XYZ file of C-alpha atoms in Angstrom:
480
model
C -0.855 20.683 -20.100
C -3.232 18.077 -20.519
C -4.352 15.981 -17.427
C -3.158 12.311 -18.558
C 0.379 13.922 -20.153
C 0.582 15.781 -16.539
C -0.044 12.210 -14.421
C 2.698 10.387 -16.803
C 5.270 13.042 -16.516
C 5.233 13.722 -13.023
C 4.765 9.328 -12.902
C 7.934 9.155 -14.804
C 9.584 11.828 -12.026
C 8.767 9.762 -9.482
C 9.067 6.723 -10.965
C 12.779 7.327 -11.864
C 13.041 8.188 -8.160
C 11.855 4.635 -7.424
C 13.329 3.386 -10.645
C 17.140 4.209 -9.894
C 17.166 3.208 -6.440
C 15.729 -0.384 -7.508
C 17.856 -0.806 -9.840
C 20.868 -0.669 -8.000
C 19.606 -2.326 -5.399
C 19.612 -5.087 -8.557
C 22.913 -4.290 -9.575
C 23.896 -5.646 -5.706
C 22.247 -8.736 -5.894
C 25.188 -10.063 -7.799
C 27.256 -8.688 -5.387
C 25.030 -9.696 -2.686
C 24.785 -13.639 -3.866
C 28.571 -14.085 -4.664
C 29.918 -12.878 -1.573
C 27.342 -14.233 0.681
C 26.574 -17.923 0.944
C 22.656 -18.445 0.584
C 21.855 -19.199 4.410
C 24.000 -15.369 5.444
C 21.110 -14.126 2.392
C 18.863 -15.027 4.764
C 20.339 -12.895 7.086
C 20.051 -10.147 5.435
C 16.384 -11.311 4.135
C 15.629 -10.898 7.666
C 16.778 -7.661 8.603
C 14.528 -6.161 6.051
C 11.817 -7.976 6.599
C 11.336 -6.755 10.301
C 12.248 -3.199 8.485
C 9.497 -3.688 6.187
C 6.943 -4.521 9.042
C 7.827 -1.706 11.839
C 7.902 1.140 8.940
C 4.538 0.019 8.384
C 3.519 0.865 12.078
C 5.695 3.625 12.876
C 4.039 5.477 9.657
C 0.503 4.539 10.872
C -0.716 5.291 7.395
C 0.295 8.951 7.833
C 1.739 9.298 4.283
C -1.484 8.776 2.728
C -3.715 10.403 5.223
C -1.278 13.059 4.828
C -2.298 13.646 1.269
C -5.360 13.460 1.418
C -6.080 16.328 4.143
C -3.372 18.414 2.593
C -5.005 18.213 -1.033
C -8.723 19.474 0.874
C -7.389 21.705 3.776
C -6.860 25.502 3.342
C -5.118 25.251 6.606
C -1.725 23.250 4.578
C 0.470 24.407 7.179
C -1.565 23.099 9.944
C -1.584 19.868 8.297
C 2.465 19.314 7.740
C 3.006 20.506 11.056
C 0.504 18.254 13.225
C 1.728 15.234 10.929
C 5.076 15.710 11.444
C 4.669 16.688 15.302
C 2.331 13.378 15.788
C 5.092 11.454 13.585
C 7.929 12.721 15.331
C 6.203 12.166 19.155
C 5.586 8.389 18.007
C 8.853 7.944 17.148
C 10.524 9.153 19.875
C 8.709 6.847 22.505
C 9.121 4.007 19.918
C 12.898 4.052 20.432
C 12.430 4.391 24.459
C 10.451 1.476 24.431
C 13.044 -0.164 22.051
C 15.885 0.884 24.421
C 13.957 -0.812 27.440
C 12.497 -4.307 25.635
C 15.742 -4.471 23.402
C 16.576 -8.244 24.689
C 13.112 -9.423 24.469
C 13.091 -8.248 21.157
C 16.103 -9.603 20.221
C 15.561 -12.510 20.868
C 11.835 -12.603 19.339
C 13.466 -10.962 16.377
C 16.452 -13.700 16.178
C 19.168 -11.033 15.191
C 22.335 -10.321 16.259
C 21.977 -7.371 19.038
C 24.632 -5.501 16.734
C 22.092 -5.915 13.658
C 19.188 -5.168 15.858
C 20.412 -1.460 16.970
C 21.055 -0.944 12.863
C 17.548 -1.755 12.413
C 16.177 0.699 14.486
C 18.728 3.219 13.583
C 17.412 2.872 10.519
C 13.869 2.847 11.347
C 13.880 6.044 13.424
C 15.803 8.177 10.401
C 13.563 7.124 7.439
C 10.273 7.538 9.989
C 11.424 11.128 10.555
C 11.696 11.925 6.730
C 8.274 10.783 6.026
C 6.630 13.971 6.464
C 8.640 16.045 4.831
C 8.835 13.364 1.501
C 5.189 13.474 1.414
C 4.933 17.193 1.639
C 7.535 17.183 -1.604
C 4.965 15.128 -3.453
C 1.948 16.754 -2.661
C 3.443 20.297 -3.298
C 4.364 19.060 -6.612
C 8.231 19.198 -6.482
C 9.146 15.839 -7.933
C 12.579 16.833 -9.323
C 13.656 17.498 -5.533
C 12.073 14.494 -3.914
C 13.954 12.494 -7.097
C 17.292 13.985 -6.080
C 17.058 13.175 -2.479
C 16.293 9.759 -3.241
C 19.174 9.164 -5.786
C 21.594 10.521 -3.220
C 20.431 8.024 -0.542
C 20.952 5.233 -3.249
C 24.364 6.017 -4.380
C 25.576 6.580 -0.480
C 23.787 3.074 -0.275
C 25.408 1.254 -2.943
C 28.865 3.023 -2.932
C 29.286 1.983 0.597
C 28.267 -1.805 -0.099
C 30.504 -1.757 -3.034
C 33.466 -0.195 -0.955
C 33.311 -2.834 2.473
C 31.676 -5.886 0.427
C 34.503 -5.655 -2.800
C 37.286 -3.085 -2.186
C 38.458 -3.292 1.356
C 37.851 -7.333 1.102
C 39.988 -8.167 -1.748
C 42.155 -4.741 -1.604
C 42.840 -4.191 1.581
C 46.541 -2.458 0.582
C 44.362 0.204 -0.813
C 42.012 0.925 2.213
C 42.992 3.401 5.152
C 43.749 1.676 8.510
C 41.772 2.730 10.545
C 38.946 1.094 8.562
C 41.035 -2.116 8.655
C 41.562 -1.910 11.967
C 37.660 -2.395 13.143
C 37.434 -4.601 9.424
C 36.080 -7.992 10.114
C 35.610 -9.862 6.963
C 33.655 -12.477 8.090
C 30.664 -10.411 9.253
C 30.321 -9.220 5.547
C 26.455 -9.311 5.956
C 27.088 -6.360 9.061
C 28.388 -3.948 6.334
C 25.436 -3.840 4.037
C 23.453 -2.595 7.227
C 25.715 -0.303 8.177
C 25.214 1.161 4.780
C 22.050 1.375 5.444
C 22.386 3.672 8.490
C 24.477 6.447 6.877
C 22.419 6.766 3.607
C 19.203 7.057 5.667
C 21.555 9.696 7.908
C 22.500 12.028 5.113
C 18.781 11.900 3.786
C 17.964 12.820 7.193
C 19.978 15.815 7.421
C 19.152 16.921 3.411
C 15.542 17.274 4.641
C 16.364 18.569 7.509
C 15.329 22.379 6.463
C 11.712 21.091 5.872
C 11.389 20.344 9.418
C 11.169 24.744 10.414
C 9.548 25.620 6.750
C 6.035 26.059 8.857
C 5.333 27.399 12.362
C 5.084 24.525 15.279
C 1.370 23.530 15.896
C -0.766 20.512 17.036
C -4.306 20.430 15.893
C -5.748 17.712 17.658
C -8.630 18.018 15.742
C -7.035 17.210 12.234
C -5.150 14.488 14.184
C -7.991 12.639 15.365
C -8.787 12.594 11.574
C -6.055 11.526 10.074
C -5.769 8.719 12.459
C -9.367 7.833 11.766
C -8.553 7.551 8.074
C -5.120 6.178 8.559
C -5.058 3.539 10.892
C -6.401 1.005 8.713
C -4.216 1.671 6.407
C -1.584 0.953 8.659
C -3.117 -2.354 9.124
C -3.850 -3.139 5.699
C 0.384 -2.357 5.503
C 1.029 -5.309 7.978
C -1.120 -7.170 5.880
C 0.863 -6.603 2.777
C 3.967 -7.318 5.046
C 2.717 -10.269 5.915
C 1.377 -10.801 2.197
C 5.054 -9.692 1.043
C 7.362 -11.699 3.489
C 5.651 -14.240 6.157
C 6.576 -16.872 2.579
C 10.437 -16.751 3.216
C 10.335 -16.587 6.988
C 8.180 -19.878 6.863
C 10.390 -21.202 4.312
C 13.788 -20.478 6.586
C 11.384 -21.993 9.468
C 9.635 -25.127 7.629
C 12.532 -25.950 5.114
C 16.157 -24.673 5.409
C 17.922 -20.974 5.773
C 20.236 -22.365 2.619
C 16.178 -22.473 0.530
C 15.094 -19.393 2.118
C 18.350 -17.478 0.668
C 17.928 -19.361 -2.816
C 13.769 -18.322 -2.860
C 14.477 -14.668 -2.027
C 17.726 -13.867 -3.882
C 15.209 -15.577 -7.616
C 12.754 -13.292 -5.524
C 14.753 -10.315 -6.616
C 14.492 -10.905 -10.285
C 11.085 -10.086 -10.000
C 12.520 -6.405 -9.221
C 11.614 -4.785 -12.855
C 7.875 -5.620 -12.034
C 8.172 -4.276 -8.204
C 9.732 -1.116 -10.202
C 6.823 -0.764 -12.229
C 4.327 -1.099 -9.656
C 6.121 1.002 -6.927
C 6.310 3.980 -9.860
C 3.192 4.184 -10.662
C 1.664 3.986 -7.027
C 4.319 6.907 -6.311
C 2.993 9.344 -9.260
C -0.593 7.899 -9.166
C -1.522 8.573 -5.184
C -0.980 12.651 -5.365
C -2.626 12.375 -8.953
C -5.346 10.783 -7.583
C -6.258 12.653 -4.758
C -5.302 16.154 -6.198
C -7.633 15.339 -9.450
C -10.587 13.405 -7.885
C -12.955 16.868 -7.761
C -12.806 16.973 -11.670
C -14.966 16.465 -14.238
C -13.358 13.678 -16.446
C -11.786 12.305 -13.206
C -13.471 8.282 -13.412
C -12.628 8.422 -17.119
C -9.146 9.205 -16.466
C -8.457 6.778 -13.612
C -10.746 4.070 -16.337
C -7.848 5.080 -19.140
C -4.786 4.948 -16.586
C -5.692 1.505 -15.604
C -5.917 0.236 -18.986
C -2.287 1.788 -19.883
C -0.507 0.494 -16.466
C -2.050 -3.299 -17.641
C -0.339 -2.972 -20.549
C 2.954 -2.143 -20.023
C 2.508 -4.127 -16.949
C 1.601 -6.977 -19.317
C 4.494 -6.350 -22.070
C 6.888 -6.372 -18.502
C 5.803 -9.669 -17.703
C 5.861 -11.142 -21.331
C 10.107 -9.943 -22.048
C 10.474 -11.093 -18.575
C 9.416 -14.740 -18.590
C 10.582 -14.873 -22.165
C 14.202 -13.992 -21.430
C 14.402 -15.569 -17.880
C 17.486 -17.064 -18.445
C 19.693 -14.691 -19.599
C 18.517 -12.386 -16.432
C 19.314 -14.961 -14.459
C 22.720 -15.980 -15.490
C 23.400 -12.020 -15.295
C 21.922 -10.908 -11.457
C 22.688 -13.886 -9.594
C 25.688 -16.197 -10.518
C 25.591 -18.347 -8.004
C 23.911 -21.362 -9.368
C 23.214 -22.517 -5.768
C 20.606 -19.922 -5.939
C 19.018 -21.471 -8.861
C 16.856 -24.373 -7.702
C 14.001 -21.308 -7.310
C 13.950 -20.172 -10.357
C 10.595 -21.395 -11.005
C 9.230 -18.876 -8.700
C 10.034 -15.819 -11.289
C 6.990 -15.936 -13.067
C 4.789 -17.094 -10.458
C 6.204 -13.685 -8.297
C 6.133 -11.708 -11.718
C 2.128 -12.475 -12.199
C 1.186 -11.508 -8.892
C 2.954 -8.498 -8.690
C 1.478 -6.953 -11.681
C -2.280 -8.339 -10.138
C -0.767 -6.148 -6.751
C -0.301 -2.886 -9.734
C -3.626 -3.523 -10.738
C -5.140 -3.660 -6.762
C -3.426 -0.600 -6.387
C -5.036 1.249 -9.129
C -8.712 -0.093 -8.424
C -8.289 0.771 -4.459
C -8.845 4.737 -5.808
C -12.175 3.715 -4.702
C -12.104 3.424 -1.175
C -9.034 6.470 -0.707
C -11.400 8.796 -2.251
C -14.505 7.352 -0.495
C -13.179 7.195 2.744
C -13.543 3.798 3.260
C -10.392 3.226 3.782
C -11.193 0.248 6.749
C -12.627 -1.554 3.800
C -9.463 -1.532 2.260
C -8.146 -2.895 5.700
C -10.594 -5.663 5.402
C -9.639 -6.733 2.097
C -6.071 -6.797 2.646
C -6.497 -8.891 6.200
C -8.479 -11.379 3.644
C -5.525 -11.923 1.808
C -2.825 -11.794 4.966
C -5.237 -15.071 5.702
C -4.917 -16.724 2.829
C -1.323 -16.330 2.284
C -0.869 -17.745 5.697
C -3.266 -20.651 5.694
C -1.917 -21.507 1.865
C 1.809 -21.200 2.980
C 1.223 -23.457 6.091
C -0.475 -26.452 4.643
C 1.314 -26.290 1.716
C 4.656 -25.946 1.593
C 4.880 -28.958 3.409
C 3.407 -30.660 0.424
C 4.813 -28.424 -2.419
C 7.925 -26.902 -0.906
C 8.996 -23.722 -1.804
C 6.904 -23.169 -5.120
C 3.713 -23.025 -2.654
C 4.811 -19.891 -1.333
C 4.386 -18.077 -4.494
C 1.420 -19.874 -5.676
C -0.065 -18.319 -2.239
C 1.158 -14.635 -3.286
C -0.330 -15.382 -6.769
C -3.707 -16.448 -5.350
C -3.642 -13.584 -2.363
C -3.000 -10.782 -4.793
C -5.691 -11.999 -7.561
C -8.546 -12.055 -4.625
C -7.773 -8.763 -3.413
C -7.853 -7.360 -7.056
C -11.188 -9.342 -7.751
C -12.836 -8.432 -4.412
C -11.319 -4.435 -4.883
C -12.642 -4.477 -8.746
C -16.626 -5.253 -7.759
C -17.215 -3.665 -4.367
C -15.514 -0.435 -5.966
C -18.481 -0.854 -8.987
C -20.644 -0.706 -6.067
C -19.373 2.589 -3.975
C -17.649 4.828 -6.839
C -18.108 2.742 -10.430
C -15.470 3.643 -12.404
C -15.519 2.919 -16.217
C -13.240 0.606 -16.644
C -12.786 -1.599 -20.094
C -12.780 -4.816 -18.602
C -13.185 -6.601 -21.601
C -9.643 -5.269 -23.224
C -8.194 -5.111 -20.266
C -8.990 -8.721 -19.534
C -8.215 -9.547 -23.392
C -3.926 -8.083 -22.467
C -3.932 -9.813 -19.953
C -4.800 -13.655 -20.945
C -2.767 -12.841 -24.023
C 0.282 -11.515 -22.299
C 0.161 -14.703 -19.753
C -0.965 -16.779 -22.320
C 2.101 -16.414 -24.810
C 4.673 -16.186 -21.483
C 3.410 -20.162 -20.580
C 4.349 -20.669 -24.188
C 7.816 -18.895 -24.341
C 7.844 -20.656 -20.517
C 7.079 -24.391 -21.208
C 8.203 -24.706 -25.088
C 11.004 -22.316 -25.911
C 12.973 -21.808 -22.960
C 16.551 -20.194 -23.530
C 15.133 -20.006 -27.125
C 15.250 -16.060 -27.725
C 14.082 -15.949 -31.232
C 10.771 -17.557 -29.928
C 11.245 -14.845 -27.010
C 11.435 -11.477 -29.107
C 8.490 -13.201 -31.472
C 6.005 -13.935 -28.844
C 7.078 -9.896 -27.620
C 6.536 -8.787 -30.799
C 3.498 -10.567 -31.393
C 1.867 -8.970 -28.159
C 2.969 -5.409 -29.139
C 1.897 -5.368 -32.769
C -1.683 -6.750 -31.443
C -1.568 -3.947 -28.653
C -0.624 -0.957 -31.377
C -3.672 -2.522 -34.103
C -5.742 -1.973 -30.813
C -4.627 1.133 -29.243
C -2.904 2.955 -32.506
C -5.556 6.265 -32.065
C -5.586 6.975 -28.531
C -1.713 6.713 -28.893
C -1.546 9.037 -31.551
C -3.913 11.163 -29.662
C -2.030 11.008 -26.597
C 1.653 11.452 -28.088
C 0.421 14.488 -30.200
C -0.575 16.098 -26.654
C-alpha cells in the first residue's frame, strides 16, 4: 500500500470518528436553539468552554508526547504504562483539590454547583481514556478507536433527544420515576447530564486497556515526556483562549442574549472544524510514524497542498449556500443577527488546518516550546483585538480577531519551519486555491446571496480550475 493512499485511508478512519460525532452534535443545534432561549445557550456555551480549558491541563500534552516516544521506544509497554500511571496520578489529586476549592471555583467559574460537579465528572472520565485512545491510534487500530467514539455519540445524542424532546412534550410516554426528579425548566441540566453517562460507558469500553501491559513508572521517560509536552499543554490554553475567551467577552462586554446568538452561527462553522479536526486525527500518528523515511518532506509538501484544497472547496459551498444552512441548523431567527460571523469563523478555521499541518516542523524537531511561543503570540492578539474592539465593532470583532490570530500563527509557523526542517511546499499553488477560493466566496457573499445558481457556478468554477491543475497527480493517485 502506497504511503499517501495509507495516510488518507486511515485519515478517513479517523476522520469519520471525528466526522459522526460532529455531525450530530450539528444535528442538536436545532434542537439546542429551539428549546433553549439564546441567553440559557450561553449556559451551555459556558460549560464547555471551562471543559475545553481544564482538558487542556489535565492532558498536559500527554497525547502527543505519547506518540511520539511510543513511535521511537522499543520499550512500548513502558511507555503506555508510565503515561497512563502519570495521567491517572494527576487526575486523581485534580479531583481532591476540586472537592476542597469547589466554592471558590464555583463561584470563579459562575456555574450552578449542580453544573459544576457535571463538569468535572466529565473531566475526570474522558482524562482517564486518554491513554488508552492514543495507544489505539498509534497501534494502528482505527476501526476500534472509530467504534468507541460513535458509541459515545449516539449515548450523547439519544439522551439529549430523549430529556430535551420526548419526556418534555410526551411525558404520558416516559416512566415515572424519570418524571418524578423531571424538571423542565432546567432543560440546559439535561444536556450535561448526557454528557456524564456517554463519557461513563466510554470509560468502562476501554476499560480492558487499562491491564493490557504490566504496571510500571519510568521516571526517566516521564521526565521526557513532560519536557516535550508541557508546552504543548500551554500552547492548548492558548488555543482555548484563541477558541473561546471571544464569547465569554462578548456575554461579559455585550449581553448573554449576543453571546448565545454569536456561538449558536458559531456552530455552522462545524463542517470546517470537521475537516480540520480529521485530518489532525489521521495526520499526527502519520506524521510521527513516517518522519524516518525517505520521501517523508515530499509527502507532508503533497498532503498540505491536498488538505488546502478541499479545505478551500469547504469554504467556497459553504459561504455560497449560507442561507439555506442556516434556515436548516438553527431556526430561531433570534439567533440570526450573527450570521455575518460564518465566513469570517469559516476562513480562519481552515488558516488553523493549515497551522496544523506546517507545525510538523517543530513535533518532529523537538521544538515543541516554539510551538508554545507561537501560539501565546496569538492568545495575545486575540485578547488585545477582542478588548479594544468589540467595544467599537461589537460582536463581528471577535471573529475578525480569530481570523487575524490564526493567519499569524500560520505565517510565523510557515517561515521559521523553512528555517529548522524546510519542507517543499508549493506555495505558489497553494497560495493561487486559496485567493481563488476566498476570492469567488466574497463574490457569491456580497453579490449573489440566497442566489444558488450563482452558488453551484462559482463551485463549479473553482473545481473545474482545480481538476485542469491537478488532473495527473489525481489520476496517479486514484490508480494507486
Amino acid at each position: 500500500m502506497s504511503t499517501l493512499k495509507r495516510f488518507f485511508q486511515d485519515t478517513l478512519i479517523y476522520g469519520f470518528a471525528t466526522v459522526f460525532p460532529r455531525l450530530m452534535n450539528f444535528v442538536l443545534v436545532p434542537l439546542h436553539t429551539d428549546i433553549l432561549p439564546a441567553e440559557e445557550y450561553s449556559v451551555n456555551t459556558v460549560f464547555y468552554v471551562w471543559a475545553a480549558f481544564f482538558n487542556v491541563v489535565l492532558t498536559y500534552g500527554m497525547e502527543t508526547s505519547f506518540f511520539r516516544f511510543f513511535s521511537q521506544s522499543k520499550e512500548k509497554g513502558s511507555v503506555f504504562s508510565t503515561a497512563f500511571i502519570a495521567l491517572t496520578v494527576t487526575t486523581v489529586l485534580f479531583a481532591i483539590g476540586v472537592f476542597i476549592f469547589q466554592d471558590s471555583l464555583i463561584a470563579l467559574m459562575d456555574l450552578d454547583p449542580f453544573y459544576f460537579q457535571l463538569l468535572f465528572s466529565v473531566l475526570v472520565l474522558d482524562t482517564l481514556v486518554v491513554v488508552p485512545f492514543a495507544y489505539l491510534r498509534a497501534t494502528g487500530r482505527p476501526i476500534k478507536f472509530a467504534g468507541i467514539k460513535i458509541i459515545n455519540i449516539l449515548i450523547y445524542v439519544l439522551l439529549n433527544f430523549y430529556f430535551l424532546w420526548f419526556v418534555r412534550d410526551y411525558p404520558q410516554y416516559a416512566p415515572q420515576f424519570v418524571l418524578n426528579n423531571y424538571g423542565p425548566k432546567d432543560i440546559v441540566g439535561y444536556i450535561f447530564m448526557a454528557n456524564v453517562a456517554a463519557s461513563g460507558v466510554t470509560f468502562l469500553l476501554l476499560l480492558p486497556y487499562f491491564f493490557r501491559t504490566k504496571i510500571s513508572f519510568e521516571f526517566g521517560i516521564f521526565k521526557q515526556m513532560w519536557k516535550y509536552g508541557w508546552p504543548i499543554m500551554v500552547a492548548g490554553i492558548a488555543f482555548v483562549i484563541n477558541e473561546n475567551l471571544d464569547k465569554i467577552l462578548i456575554k461579559d462586554m455585550i449581553s448573554e442574549e449576543v453571546m448565545g446568538a454569536y456561538s449558536g452561527c458559531y456552530k455552522l462553522a462545524v463542517f470546517m472544524t470537521i475537516f480540520v479536526q480529521a485530518f489532525k486525527m489521521g495526520a499526527e500518528p502519520f506524521f510521527f510514524n513516517h518522519s524516518q523515511k525517505e520521501n517523508a518532506r515530499e509527502t507532508y509538501a503533497e498532503i498540505l497542498k491536498y488538505f488546502v484544497i478541499c479545505g478551500s472547496i469547504i469554504f467556497l459551498i459553504l459561504v455560497s449556500f449560507i442561507d439555506f444552512f442556516k434556515a436548516l441548523v438553527i431556526r430561531d431567527s433570534e439567533y440570526w443577527r450573527a450570521i455575518g460571523i460564518v465566513p469570517i469563523i469559516l476562513l480562519a478555521n481552515l488558516f488553523l488546518g493549515v497551522y496544523h499541518n506546517l507545525s510538523v516542523w517543530y513535533k518532529l524537531t523537538d521544538k515543541t516550546r516554539t510551538g508554545m511561543y507561537i501560539s501565546i503570540f496569538g492568545a495575545i492578539i486575540t485578547i488585545l483585538l477582542n478588548i479594544v474592539l468589540i467595544p467599537v465593532m461589537g460582536f463581528m470583532a471577535a471573529a475578525w480577531a480569530t481570523l487575524v490570530a490564526y493567519g499569524s500563527m500560520m505565517l510565523i509557523s510557515y517561515f521559521l519551519g523553512k528555517k529548522y526542517y524546510p519542507v517543499p511546499y508549493n506555495v505558489k499553488k497553494i497560495s493561487f486555491y486559496l485567493l481563488l477560493s476566498v476570492g469567488l466566496s466574497i463574490l457569491s457573499f456580497t453579490f449573489f446571496r440566497e442566489n444558488y445558481m450563482a452558488g453551484i457556478a462559482v463551485t463549479g468554477a473553482f473545481l473545474l480550475i482545480v481538476f485542469s491543475m491537478e488532473r495527473k497527480q489525481l489520476y496517479k493517485i486514484l490508480n494507486q
